[in-house]
PDB file of C-alpha atoms in Angstrom:
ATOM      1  CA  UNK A 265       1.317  -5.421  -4.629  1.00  0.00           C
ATOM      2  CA  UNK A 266       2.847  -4.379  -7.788  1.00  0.00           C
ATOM      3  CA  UNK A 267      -0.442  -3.979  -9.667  1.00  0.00           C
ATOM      4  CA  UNK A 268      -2.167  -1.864  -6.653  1.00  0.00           C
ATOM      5  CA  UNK A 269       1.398   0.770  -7.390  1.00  0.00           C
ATOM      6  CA  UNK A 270       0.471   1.007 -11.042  1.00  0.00           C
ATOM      7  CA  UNK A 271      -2.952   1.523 -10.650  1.00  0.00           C
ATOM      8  CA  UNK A 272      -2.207   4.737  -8.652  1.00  0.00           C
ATOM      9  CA  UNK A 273       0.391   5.572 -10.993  1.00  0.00           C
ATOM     10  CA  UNK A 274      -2.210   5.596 -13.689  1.00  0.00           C
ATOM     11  CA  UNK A 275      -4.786   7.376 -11.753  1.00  0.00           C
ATOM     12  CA  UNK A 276      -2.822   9.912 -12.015  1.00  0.00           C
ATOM     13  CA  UNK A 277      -2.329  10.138 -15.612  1.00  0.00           C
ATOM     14  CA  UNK A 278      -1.819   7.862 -18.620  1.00  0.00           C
ATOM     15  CA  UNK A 279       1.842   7.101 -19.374  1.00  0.00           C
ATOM     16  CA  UNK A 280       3.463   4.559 -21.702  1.00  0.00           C
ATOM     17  CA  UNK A 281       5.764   1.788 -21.110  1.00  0.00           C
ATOM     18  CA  UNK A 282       8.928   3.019 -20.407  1.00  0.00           C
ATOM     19  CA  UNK A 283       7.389   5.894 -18.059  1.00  0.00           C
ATOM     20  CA  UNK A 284       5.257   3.143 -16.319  1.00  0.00           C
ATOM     21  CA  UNK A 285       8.687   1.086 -15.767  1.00  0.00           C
ATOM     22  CA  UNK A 286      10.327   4.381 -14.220  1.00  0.00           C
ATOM     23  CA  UNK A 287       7.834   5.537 -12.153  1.00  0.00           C
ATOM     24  CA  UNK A 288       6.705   2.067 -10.688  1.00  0.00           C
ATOM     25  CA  UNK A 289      10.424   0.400 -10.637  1.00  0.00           C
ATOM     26  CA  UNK A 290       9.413  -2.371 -12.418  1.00  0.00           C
ATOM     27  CA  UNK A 291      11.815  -4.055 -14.846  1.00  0.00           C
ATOM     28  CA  UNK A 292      10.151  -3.960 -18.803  1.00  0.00           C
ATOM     29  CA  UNK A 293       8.954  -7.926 -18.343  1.00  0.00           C
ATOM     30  CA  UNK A 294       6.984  -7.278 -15.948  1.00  0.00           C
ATOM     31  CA  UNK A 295       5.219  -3.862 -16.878  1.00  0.00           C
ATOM     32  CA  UNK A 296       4.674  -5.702 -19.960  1.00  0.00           C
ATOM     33  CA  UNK A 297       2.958  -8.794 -18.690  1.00  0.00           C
ATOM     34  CA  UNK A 298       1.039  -6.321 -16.243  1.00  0.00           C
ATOM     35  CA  UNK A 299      -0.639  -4.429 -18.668  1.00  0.00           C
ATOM     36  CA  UNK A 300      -1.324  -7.591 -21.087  1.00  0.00           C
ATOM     37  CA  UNK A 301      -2.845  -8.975 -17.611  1.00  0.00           C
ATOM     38  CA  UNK A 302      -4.627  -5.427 -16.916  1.00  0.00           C
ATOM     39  CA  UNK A 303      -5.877  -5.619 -20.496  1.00  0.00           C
ATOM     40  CA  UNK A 304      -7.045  -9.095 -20.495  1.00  0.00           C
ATOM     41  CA  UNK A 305      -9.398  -8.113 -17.194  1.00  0.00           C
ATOM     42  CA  UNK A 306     -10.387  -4.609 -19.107  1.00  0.00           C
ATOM     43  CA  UNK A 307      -8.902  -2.611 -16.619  1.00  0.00           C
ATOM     44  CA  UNK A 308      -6.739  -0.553 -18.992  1.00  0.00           C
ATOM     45  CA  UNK A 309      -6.794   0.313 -22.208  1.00  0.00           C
ATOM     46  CA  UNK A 310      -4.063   1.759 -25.204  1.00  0.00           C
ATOM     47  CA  UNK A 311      -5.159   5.278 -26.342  1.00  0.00           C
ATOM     48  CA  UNK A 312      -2.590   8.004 -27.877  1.00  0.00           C
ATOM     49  CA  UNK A 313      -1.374   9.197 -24.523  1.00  0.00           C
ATOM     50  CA  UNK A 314      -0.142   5.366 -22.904  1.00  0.00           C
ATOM     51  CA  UNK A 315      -1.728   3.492 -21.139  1.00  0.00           C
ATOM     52  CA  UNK A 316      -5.311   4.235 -19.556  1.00  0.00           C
ATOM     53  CA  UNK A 317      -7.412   2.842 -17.154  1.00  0.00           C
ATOM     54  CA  UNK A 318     -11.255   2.069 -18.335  1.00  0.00           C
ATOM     55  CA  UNK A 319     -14.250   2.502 -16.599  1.00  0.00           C
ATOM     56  CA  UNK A 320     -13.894  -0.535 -14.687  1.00  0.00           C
ATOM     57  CA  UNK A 321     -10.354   0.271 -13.719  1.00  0.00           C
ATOM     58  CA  UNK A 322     -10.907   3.890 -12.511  1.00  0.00           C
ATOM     59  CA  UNK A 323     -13.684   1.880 -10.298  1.00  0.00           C
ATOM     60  CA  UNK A 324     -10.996  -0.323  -8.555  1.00  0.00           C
ATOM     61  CA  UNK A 325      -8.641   2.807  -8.253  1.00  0.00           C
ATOM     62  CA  UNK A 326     -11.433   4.425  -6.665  1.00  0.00           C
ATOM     63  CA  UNK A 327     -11.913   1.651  -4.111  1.00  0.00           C
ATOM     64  CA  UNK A 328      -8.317   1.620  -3.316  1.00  0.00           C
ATOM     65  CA  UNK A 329      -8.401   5.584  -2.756  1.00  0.00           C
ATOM     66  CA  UNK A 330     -11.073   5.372  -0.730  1.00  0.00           C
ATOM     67  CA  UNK A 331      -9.676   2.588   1.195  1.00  0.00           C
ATOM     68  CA  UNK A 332      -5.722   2.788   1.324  1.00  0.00           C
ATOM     69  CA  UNK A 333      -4.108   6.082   1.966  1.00  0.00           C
ATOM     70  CA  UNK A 334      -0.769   6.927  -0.093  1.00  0.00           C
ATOM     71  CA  UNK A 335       2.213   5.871   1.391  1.00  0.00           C
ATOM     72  CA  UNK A 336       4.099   8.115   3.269  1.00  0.00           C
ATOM     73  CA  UNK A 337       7.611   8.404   5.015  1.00  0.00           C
ATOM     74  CA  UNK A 338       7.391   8.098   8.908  1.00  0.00           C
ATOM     75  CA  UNK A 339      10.544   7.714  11.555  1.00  0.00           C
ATOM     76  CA  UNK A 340       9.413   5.478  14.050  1.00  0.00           C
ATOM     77  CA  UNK A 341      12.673   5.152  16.394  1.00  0.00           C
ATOM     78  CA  UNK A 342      10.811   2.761  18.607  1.00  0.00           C
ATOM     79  CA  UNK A 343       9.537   0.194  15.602  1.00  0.00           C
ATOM     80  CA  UNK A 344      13.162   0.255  13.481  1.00  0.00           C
ATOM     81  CA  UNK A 345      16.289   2.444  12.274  1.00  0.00           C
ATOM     82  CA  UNK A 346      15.648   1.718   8.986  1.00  0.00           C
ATOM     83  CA  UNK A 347      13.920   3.602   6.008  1.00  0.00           C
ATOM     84  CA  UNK A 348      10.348   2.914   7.312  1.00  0.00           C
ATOM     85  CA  UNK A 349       6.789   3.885   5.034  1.00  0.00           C
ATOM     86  CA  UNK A 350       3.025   3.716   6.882  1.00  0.00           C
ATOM     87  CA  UNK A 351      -0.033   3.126   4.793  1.00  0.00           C
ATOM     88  CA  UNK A 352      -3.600   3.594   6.611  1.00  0.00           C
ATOM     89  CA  UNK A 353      -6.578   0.685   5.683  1.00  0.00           C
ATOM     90  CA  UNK A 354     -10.042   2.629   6.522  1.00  0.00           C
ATOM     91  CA  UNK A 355     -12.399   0.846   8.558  1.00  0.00           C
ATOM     92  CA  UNK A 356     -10.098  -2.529   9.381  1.00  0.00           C
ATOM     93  CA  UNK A 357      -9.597  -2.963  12.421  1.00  0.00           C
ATOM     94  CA  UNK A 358     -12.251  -5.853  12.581  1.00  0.00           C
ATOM     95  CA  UNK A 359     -10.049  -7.388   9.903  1.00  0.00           C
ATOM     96  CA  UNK A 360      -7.239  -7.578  12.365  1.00  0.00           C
ATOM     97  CA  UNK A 361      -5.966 -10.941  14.569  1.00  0.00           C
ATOM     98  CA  UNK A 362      -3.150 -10.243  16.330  1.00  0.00           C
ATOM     99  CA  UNK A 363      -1.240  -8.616  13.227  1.00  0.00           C
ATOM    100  CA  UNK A 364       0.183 -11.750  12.226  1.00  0.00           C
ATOM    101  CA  UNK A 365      -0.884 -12.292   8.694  1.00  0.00           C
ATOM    102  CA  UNK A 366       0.348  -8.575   7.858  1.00  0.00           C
ATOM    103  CA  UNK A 367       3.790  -9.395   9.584  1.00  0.00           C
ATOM    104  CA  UNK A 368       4.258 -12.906   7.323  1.00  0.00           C
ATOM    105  CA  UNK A 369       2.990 -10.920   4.267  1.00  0.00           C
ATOM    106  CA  UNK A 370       5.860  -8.123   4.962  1.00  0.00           C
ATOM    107  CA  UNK A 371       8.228 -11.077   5.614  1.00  0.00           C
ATOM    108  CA  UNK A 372       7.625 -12.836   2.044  1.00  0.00           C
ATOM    109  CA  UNK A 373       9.232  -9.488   0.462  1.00  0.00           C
ATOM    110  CA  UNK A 374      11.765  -8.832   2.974  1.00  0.00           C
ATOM    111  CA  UNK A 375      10.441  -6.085   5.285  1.00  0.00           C
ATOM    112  CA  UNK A 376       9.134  -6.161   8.763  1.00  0.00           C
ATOM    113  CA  UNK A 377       5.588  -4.872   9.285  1.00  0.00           C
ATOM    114  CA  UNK A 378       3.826  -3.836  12.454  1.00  0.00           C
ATOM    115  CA  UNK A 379       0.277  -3.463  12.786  1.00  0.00           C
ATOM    116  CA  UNK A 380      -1.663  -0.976  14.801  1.00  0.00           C
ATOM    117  CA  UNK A 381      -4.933   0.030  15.418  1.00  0.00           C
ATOM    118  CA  UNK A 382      -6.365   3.072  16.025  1.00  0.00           C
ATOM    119  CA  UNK A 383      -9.126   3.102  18.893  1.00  0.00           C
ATOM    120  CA  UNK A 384     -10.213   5.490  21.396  1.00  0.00           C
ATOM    121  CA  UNK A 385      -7.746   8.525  19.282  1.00  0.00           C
ATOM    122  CA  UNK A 386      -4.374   6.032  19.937  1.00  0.00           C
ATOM    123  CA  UNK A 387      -2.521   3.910  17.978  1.00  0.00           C
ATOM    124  CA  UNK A 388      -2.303   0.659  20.006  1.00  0.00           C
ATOM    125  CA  UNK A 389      -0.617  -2.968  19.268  1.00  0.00           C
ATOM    126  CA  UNK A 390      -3.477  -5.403  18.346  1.00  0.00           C
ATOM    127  CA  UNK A 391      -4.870  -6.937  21.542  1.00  0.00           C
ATOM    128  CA  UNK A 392      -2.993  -5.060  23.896  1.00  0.00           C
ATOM    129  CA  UNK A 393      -3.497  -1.976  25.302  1.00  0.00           C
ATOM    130  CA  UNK A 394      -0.194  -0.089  24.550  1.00  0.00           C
ATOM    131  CA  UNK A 395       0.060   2.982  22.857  1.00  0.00           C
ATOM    132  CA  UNK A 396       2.820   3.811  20.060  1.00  0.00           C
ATOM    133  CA  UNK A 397       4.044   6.882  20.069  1.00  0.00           C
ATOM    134  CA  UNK A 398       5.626   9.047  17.087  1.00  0.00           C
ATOM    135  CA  UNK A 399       2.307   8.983  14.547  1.00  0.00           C
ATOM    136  CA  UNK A 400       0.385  12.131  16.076  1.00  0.00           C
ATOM    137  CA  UNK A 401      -0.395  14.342  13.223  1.00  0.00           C
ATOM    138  CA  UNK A 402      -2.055  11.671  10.495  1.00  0.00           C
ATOM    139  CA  UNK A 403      -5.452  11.597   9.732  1.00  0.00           C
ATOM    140  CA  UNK A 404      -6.619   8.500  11.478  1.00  0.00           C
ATOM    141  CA  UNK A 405      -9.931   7.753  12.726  1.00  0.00           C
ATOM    142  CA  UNK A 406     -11.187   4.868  15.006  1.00  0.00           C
ATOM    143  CA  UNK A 407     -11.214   1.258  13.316  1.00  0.00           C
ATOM    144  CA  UNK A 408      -8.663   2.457  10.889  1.00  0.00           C
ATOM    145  CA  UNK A 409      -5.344  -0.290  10.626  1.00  0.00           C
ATOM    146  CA  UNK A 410      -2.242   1.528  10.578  1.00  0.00           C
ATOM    147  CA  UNK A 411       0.560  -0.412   8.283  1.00  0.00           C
ATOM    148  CA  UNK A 412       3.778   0.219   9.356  1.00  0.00           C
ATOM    149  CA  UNK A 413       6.904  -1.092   7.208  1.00  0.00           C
ATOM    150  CA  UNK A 414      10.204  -1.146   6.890  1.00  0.00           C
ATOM    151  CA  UNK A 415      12.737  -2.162   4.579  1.00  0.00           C
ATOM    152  CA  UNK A 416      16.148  -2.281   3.447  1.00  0.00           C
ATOM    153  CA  UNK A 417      15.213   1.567   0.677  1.00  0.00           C
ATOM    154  CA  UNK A 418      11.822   3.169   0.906  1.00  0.00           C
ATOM    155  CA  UNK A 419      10.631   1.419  -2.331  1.00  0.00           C
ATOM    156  CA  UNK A 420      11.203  -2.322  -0.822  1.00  0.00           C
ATOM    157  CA  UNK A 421       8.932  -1.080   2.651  1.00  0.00           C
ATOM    158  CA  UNK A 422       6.333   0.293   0.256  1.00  0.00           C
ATOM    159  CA  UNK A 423       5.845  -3.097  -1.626  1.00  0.00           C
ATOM    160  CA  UNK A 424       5.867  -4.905   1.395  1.00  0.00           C
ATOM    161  CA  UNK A 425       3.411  -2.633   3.385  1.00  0.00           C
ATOM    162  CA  UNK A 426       1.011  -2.954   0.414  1.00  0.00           C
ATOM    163  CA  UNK A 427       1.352  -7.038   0.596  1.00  0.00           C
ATOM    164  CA  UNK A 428       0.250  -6.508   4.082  1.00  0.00           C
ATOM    165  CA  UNK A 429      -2.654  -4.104   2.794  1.00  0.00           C
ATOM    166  CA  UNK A 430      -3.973  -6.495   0.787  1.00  0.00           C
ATOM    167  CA  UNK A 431      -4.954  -8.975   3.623  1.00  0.00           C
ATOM    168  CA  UNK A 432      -7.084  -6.068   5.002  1.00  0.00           C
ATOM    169  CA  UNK A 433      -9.079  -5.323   1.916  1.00  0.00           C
TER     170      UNK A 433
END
């Protein structure tokens, strides 16, 4: 989940090291074995400026844009209390059980996650027909998954919600 942070971060621009570690929250161990792991794979490369993702690493960014939105803030009264992020998967739905393997994702790091999909214009609870109220506004279309997360700070729902991403994509 970690990796799919930094390669947004770095879509955005190159950085170095100790930017990468401030803007991503990582501690300096692991941005370094990241990028020795990004390099190895020839996802990123060292120029002048930091850090910079190749050709074949602007191509996974890509997919993930195209695929994941950005996280965003959300208050959800009726899922939790706490600091609470959403993350839309495009096109997903069919990828979706019951929600299940999202929700144990989320609870490896620590959060809860709730899955919805969005069908007929609603956000609904996988296999059921109830409607969730409180997202009107994002830009959702049918068979798009809905992550919904929530942690102890924003950052901790963000890494969980993209844990729970990655069993949609």
């Amino acid at each position: 989940m970690d990796v799919v942070r930094v390669f947004r971060i770095l879509s955005e621009k190159p950085m170095g090291r100790i930017l990468l570690m401030k803007e991503s929250g990582l501690g300096e161990a692991n941005v370094k074995t990241m990028i020795k792991k990004l390099r190895e794979h020839g996802f990123t490369k060292d120029s002048t400026r930091g850090e910079v993702l190749t050709e074949k690493g602007k191509g996974i960014s890509d997919y993930l844009k195209r695929k994941v939105s950005r996280t965003f803030r959300v208050r959800i009264s009726s899922i939790s209390k706490k600091p609470t992020v959403a993350l839309i998967v495009r096109d997903a739905s069919e990828r979706v059980k019951m929600g299940i393997e999202q929700r144990d994702e989320g609870m490896k790091m620590g959060v809860n996650v709730t899955t919805l999909v969005f069908q007929n214009k609603k956000a609904k609870f996988p296999g059921t027909k109830e409607v969730v109220r409180g997202l009107e506004g994002l830009e959702v279309k049918d068979k798009d998954v809905i992550i919904i997360s929530s942690g102890r700070n924003a950052k901790e729902a963000e890494r969980g919600g993209i844990a729970a991403v990655l069993t949609l994509i």
